[in-house]
Coordinates of N, CA and C in Angstrom, one line a residue:
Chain A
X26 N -10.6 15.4 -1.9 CA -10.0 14.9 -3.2 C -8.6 14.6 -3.0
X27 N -8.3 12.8 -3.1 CA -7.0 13.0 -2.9 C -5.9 13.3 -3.9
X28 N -6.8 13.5 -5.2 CA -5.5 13.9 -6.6 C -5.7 12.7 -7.2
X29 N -6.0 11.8 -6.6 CA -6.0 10.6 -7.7 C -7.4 10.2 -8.5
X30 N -8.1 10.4 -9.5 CA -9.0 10.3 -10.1 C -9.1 9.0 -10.9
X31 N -10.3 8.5 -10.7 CA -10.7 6.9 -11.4 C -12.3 7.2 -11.2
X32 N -12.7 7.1 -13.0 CA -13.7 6.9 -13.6 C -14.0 5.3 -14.3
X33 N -15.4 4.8 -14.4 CA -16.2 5.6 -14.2 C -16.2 5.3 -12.3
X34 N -17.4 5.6 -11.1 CA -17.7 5.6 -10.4 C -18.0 4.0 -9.6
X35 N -18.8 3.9 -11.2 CA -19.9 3.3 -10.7 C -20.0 2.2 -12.4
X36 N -20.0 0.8 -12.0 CA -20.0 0.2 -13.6 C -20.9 -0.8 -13.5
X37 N -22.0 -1.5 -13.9 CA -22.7 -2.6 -13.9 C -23.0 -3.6 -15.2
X38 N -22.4 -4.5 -15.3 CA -22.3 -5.1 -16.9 C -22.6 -6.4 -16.8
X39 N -22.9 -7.5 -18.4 CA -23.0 -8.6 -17.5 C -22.1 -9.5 -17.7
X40 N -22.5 -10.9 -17.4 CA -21.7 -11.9 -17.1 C -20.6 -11.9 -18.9
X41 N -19.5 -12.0 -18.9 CA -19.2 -12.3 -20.2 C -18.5 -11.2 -20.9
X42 N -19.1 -10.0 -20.6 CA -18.9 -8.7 -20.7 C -17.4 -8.6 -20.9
X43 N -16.7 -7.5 -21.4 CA -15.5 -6.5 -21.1 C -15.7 -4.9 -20.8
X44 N -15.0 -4.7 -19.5 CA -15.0 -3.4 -19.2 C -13.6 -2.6 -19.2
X45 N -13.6 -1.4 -18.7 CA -12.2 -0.9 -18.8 C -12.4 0.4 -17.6
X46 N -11.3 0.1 -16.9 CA -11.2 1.2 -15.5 C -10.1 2.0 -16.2
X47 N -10.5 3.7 -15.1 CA -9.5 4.4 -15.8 C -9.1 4.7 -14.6
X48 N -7.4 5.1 -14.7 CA -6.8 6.2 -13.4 C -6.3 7.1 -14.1
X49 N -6.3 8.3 -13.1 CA -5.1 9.6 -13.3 C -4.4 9.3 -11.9
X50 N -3.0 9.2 -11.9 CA -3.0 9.4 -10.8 C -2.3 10.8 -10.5
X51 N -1.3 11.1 -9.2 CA -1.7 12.1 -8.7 C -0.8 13.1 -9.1
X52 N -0.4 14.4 -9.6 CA 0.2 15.2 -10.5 C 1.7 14.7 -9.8
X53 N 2.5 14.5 -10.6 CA 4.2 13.8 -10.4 C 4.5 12.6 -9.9
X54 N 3.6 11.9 -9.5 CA 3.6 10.5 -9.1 C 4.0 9.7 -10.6
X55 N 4.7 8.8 -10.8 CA 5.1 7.6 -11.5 C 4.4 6.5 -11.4
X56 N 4.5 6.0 -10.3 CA 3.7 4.6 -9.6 C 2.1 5.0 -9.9
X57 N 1.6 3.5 -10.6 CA 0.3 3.5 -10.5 C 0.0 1.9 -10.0
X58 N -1.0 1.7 -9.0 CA -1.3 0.1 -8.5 C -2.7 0.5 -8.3
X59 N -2.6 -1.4 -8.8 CA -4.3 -1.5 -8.7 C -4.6 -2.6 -7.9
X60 N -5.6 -2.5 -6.9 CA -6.3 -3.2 -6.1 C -7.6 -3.6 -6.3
X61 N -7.8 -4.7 -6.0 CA -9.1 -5.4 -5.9 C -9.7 -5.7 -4.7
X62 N -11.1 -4.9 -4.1 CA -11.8 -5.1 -2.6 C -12.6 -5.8 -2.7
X63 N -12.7 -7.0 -2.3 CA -14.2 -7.7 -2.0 C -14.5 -8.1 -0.6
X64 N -15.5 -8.4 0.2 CA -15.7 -8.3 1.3 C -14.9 -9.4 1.9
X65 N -14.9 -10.8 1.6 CA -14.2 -11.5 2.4 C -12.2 -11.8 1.7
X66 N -12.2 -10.6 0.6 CA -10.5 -10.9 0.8 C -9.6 -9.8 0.9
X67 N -10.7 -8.7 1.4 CA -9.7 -7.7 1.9 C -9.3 -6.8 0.4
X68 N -7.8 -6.3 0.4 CA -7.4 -5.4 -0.6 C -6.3 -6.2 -1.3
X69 N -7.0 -6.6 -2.3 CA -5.4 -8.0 -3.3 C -5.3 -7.0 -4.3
X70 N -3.3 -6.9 -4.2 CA -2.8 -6.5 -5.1 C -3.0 -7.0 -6.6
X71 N -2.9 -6.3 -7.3 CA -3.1 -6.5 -9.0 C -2.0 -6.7 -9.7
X72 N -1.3 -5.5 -9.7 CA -0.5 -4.9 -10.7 C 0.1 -3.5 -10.3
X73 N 1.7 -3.2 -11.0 CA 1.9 -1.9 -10.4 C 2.7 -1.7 -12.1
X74 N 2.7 -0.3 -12.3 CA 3.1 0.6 -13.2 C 3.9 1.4 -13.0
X75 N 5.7 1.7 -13.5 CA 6.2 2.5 -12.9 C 6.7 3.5 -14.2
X76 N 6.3 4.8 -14.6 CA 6.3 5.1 -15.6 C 6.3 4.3 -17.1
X77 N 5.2 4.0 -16.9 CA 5.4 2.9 -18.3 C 5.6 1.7 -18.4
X78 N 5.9 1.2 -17.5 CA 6.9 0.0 -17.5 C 6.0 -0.6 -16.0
X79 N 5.6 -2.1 -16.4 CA 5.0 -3.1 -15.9 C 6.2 -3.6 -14.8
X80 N 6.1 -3.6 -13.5 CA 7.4 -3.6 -12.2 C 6.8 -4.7 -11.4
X81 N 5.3 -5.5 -11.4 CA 5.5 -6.4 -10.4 C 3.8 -6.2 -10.5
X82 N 3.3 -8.0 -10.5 CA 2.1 -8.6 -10.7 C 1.7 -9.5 -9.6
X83 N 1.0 -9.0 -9.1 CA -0.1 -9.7 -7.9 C -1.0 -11.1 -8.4
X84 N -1.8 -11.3 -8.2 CA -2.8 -12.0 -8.2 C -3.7 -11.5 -9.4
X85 N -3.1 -11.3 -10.1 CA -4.2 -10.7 -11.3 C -4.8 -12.3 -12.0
X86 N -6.0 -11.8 -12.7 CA -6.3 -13.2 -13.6 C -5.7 -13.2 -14.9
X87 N -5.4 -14.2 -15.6 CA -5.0 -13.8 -17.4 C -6.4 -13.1 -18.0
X88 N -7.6 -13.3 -18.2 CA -8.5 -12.5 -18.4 C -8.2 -10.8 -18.1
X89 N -7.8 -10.6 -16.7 CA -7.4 -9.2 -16.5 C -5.9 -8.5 -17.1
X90 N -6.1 -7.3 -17.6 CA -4.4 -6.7 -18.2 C -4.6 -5.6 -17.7
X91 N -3.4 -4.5 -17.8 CA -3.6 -3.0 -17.7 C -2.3 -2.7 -18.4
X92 N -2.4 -1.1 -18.5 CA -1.5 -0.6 -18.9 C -1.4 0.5 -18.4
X93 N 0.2 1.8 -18.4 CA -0.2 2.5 -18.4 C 0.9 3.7 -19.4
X94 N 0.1 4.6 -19.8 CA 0.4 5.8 -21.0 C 1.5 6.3 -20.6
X95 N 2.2 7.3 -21.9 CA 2.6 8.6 -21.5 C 2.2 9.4 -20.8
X96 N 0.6 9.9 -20.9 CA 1.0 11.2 -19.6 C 0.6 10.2 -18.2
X97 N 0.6 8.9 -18.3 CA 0.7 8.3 -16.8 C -0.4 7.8 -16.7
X98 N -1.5 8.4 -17.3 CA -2.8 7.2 -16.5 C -2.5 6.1 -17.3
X99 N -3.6 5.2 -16.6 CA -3.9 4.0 -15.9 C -4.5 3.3 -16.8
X100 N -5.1 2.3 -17.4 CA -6.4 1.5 -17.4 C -6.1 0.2 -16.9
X101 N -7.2 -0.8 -16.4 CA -7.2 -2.0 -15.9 C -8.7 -2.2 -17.1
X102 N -8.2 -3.8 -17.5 CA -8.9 -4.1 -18.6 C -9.6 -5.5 -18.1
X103 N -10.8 -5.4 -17.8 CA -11.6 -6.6 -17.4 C -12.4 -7.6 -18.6
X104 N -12.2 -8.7 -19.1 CA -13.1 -9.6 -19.9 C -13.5 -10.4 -19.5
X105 N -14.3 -11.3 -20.4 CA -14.8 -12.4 -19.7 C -15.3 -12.5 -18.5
X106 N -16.5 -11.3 -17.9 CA -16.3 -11.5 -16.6 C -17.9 -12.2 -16.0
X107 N -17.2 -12.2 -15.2 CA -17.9 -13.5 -14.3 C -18.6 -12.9 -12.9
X108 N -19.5 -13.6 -12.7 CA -20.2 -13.2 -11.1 C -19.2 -12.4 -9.9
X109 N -18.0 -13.3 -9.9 CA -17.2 -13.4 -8.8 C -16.2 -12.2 -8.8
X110 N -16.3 -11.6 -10.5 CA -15.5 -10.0 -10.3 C -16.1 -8.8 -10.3
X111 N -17.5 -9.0 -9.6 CA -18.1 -8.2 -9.1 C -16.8 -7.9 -7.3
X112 N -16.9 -6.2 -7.7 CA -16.1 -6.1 -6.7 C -15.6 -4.2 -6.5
X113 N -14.6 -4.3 -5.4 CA -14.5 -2.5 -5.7 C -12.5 -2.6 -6.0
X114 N -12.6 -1.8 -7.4 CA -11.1 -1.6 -7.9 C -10.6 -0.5 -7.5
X115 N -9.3 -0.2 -6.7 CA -9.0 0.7 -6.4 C -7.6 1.0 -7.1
X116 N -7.2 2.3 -7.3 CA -6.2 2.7 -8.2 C -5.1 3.0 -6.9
X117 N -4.0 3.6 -6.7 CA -3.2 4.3 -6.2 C -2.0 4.7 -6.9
X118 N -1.3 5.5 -6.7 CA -0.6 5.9 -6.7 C 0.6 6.8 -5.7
X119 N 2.2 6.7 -5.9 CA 2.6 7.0 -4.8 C 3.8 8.0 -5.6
X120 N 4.8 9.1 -4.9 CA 5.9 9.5 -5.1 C 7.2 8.7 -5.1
X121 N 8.3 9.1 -5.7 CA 9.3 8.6 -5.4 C 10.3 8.2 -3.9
X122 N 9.1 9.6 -2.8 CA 9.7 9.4 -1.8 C 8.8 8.4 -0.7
X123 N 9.9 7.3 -0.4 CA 9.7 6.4 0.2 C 8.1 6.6 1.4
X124 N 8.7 7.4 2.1 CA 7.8 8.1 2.9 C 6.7 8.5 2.9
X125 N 6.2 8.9 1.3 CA 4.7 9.4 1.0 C 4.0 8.6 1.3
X126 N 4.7 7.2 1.2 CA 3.2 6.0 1.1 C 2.4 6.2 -0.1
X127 N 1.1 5.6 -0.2 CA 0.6 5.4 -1.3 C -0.8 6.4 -1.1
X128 N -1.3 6.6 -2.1 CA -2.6 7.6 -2.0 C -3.4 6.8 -2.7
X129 N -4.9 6.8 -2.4 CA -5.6 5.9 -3.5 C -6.7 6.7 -3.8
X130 N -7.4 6.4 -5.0 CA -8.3 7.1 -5.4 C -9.6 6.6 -4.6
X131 N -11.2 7.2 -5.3 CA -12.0 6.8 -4.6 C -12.6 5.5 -5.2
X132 N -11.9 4.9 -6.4 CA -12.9 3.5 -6.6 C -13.8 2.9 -7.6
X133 N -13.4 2.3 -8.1 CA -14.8 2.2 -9.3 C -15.7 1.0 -8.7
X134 N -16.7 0.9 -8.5 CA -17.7 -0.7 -8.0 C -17.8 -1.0 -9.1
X135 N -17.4 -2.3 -9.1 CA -18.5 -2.8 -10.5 C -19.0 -4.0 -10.2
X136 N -20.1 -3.8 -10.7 CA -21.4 -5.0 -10.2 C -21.2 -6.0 -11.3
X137 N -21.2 -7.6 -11.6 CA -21.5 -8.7 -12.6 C -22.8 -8.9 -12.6
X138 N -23.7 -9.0 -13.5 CA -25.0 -9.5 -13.3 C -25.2 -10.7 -14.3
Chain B
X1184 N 2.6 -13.6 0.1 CA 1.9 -13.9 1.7 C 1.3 -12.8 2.3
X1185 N 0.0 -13.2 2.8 CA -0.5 -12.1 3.3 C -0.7 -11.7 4.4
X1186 N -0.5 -10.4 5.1 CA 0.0 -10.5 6.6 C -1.1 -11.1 7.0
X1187 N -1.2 -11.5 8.6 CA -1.5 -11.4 9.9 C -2.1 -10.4 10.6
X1188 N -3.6 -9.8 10.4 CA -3.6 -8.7 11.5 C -5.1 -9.3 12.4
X1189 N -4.6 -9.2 13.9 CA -5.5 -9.3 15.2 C -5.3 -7.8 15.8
X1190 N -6.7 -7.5 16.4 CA -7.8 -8.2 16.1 C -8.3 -8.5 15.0
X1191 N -9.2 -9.2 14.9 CA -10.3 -8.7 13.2 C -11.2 -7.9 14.0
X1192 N -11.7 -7.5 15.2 CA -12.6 -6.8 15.5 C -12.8 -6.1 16.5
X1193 N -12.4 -4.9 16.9 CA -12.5 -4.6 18.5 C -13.4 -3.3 18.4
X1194 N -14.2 -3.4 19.7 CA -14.9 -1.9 19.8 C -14.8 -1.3 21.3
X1195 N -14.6 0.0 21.1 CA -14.3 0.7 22.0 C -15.1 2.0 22.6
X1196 N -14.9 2.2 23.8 CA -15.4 3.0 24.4 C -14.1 4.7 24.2
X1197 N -15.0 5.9 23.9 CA -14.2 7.3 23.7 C -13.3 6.7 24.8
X1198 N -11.9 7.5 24.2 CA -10.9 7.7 25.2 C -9.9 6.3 25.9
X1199 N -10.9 5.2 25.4 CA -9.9 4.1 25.7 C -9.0 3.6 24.7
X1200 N -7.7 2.9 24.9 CA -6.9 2.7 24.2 C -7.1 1.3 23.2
X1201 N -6.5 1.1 22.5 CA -6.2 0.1 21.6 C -5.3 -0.2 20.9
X1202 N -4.2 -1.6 20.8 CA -3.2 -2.0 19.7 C -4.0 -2.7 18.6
X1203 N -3.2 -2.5 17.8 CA -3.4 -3.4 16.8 C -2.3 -4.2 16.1
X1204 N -2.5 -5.1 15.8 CA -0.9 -6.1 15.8 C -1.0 -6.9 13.8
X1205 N 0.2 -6.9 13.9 CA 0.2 -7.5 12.3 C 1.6 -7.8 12.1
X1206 N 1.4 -9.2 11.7 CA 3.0 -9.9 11.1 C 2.9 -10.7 10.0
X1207 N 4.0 -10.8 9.6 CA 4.7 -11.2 8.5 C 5.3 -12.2 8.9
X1208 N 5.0 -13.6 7.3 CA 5.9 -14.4 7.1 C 7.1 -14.3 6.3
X1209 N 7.2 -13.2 5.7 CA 8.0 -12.7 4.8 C 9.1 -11.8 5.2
X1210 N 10.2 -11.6 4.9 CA 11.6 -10.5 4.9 C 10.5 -9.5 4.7
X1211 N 10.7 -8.4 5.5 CA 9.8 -7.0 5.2 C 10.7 -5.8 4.9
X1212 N 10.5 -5.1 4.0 CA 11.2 -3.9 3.7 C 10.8 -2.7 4.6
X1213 N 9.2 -2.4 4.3 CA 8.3 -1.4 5.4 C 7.3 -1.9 5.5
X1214 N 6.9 -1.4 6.6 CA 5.3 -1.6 7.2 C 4.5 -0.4 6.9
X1215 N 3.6 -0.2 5.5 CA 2.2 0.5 5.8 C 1.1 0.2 6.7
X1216 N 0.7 1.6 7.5 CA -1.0 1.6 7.8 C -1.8 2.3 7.6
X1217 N -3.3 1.7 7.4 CA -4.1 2.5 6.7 C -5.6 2.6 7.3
X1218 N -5.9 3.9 6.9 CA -7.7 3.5 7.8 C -8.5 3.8 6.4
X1219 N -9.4 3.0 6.4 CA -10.3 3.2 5.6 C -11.9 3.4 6.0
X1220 N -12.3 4.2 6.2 CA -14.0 4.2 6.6 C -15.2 3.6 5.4
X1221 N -16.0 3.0 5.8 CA -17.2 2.4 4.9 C -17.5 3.4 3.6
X1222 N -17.6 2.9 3.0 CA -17.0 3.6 1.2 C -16.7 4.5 1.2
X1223 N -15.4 4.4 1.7 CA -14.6 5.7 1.2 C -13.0 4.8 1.0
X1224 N -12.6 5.5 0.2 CA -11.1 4.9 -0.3 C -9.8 4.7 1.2
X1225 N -8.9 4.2 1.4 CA -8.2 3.9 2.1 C -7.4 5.1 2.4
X1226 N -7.0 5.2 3.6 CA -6.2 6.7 3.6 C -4.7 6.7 4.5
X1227 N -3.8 6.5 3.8 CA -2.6 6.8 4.1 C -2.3 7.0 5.6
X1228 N -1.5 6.1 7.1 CA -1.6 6.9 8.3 C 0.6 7.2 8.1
X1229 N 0.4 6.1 8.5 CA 2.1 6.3 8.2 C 2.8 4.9 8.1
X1230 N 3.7 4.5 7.4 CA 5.0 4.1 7.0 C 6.4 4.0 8.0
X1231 N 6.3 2.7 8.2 CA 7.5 2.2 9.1 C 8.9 1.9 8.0
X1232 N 9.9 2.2 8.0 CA 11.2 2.0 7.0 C 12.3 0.8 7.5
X1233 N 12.2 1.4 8.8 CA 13.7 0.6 9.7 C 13.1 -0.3 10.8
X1234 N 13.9 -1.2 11.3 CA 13.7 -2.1 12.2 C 13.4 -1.2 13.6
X1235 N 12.3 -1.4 14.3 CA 12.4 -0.9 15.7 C 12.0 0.5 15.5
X1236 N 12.1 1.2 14.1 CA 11.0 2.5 13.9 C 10.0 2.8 14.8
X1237 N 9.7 3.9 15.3 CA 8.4 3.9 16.2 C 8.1 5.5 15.4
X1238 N 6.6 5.1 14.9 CA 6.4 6.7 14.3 C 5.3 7.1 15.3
X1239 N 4.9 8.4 15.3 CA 3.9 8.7 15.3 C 3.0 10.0 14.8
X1240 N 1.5 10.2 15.2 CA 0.5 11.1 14.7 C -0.3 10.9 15.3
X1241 N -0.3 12.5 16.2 CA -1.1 12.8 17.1 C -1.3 11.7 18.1
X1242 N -2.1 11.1 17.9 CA -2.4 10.1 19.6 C -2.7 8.3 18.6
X1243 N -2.3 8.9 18.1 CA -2.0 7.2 16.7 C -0.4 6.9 16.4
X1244 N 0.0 5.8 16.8 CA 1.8 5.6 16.5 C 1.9 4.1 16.3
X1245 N 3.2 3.7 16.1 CA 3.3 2.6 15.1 C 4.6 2.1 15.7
X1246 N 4.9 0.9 15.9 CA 6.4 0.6 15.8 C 6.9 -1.4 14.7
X1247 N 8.0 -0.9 14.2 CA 8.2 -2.2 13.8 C 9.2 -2.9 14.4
X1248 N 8.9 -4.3 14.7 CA 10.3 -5.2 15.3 C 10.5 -6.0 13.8
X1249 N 11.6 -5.4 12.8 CA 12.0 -6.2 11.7 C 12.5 -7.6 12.1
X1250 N 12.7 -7.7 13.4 CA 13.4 -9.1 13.4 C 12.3 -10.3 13.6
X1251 N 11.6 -10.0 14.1 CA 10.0 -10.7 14.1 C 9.4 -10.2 13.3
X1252 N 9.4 -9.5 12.1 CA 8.6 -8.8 11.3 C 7.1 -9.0 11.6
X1253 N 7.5 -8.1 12.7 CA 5.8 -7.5 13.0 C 6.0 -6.3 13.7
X1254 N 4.5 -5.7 13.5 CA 4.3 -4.3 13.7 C 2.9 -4.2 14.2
X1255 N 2.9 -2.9 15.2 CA 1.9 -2.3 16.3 C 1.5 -1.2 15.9
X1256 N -0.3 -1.1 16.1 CA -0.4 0.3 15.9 C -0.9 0.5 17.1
X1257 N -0.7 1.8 17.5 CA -1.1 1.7 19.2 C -2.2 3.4 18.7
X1258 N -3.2 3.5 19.4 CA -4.2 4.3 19.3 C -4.5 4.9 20.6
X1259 N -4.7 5.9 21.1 CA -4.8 6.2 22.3 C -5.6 7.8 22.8
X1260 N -6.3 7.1 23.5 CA -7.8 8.0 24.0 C -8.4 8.1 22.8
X1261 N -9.4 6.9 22.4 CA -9.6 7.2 21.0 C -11.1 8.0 21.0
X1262 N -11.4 8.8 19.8 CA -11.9 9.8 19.2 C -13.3 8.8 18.3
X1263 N -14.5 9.5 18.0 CA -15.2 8.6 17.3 C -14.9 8.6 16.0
X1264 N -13.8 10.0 15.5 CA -13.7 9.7 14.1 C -12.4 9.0 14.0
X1265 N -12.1 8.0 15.2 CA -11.2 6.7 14.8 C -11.7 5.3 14.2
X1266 N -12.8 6.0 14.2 CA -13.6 4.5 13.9 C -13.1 4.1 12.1
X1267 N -13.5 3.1 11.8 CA -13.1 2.3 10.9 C -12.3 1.0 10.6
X1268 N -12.3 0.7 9.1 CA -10.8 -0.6 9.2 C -9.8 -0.2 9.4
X1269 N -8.5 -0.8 9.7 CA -7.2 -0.4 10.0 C -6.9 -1.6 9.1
X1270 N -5.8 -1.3 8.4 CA -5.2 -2.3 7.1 C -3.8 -2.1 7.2
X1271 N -2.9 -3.1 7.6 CA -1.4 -3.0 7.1 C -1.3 -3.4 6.4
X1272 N 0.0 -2.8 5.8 CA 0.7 -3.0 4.4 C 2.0 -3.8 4.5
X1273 N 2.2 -4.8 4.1 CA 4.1 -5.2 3.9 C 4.5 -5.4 3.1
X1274 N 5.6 -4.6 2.9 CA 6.3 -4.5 1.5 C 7.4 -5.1 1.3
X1275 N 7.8 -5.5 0.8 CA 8.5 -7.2 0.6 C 9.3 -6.4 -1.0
X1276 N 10.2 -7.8 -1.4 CA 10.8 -7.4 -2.5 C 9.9 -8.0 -3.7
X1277 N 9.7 -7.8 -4.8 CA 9.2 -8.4 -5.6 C 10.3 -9.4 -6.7
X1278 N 10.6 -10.3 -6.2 CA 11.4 -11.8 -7.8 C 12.3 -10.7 -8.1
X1279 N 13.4 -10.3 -7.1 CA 14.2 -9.9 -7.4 C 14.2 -8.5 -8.4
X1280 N 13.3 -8.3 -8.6 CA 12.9 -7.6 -9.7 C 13.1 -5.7 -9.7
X1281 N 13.9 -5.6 -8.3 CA 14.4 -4.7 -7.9 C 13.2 -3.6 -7.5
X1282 N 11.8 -4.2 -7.8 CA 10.7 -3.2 -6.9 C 10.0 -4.1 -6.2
X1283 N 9.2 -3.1 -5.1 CA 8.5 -4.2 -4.3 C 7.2 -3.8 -4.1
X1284 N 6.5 -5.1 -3.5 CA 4.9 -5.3 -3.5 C 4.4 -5.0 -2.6
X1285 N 3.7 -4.3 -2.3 CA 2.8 -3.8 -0.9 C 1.4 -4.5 -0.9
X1286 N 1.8 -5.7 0.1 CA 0.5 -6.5 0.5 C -0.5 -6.5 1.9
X1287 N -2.1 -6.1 1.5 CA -2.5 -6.0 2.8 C -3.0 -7.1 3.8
X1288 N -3.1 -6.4 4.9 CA -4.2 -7.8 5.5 C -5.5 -7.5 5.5
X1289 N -5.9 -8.5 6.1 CA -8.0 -8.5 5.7 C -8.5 -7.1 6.5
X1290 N -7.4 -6.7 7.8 CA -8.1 -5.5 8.5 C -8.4 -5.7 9.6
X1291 N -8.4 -4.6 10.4 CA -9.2 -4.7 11.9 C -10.1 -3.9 11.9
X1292 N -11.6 -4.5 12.3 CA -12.2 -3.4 11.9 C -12.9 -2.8 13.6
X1293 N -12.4 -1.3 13.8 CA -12.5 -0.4 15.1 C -13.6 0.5 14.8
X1294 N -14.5 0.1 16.0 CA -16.0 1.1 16.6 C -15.5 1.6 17.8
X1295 N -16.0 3.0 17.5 CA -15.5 3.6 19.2 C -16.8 4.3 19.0
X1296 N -17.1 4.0 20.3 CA -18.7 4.3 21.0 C -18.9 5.1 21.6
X1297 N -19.7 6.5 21.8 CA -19.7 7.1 23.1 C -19.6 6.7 24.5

């Protein structure tokens, strides 16, 4: 377990649909970032969250938003979705010390049908 | 921009060695690396900060040339539970914006064979 928790696991919806990912990240961490894995483009940054406060946007689509709370978690907010955001979301989170590097949780899949 | 990492694929025999190489077209702040095994989440190896840095862990180590912004992971006598992707990270500034972005590459993906 690396401390960083993202429900659900496992999500399957269809085409058109809206879903919502959750994170906790890891007890004292600030930073929360979200990645997107698909087989041919690797791990593309999303979005990052530094207590509250929206710090720097990747490749997200306007269809996709997040936010994140007071006590720190996370959501990534998917609509409109389409065949092609079938894919695996990954959360992380990191400390203030440079050095920790980032921890990531284990992942939500979600299938388009 | 997203790095540069060769190989995309190397397989190995226990105990033999391996680099792995990844550059930047970008000013780099640090170099992350990461192994990830077939579904399982990505796992933290170590973080390069300074130019010419050389870290290491256990018989896995890393160095960065900030001036060519590129970075090596070097692997040595490798182990079957080395197997997996290896993914660098480069962390760049983000628009000024006083934080920065950690972008990966597609990965190298390492089989070590009996």
């Amino acid at each position: 377990d690396s401390g960083v928790t993202q429900t659900p696991k496992h999500l399957i919806t269809a085409t058109g649909q809206r879903v919502t990912l959750r994170c906790s990240p890891r007890s004292g961490d600030l930073s929360v970032y979200w990645y997107q894995q698909s087989l041919d483009q690797g791990l593309q940054f999303l979005i990052h969250y530094y207590n509250g406060e929206e710090r720097a946007k990747g490749n997200i689509l306007e269809r996709f938003s997040a936010q994140q709370f007071p006590d720190l978690h996370s959501e990534l907010n998917l609509s409109s979705l389409e065949l092609g955001d079938s894919a695996l979301y990954f959360c992380a989170s990191s400390a203030e010390y440079r050095g920790s590097g980032y921890t990531f949780g284990s992942g939500t899949r979600l299938t388009v049908v | 921009q997203q790095p540069v990492q060769s190989p995309q694929a190397v397989i190995l025999r226990e105990g033999e060695d391996a680099v792995i190489n990844c550059s930047s077209s970008k000013a780099l702040y640090s170099v992350h690396w990461y192994r990830q095994k077939h579904g399982e989440a990505p796992v933290f190896l170590m973080i390069l900060l300074k130019g010419g840095e050389q870290k290491g862990h256990e018989k896995i180590s890393a160095s960065f040339n900030e001036k060519k912004q590129q970075s090596s992971l070097y692997l040595t006598a490798s182990q079957l539970s080395y197997s997996g992707t290896y993914f660098c990270g480069t962390e760049s500034l983000y628009s000024g914006a006083g934080s920065y972005q950690l972008t990966f590459g597609k990965g190298t993906k390492l089989s070590v064979i009996p």
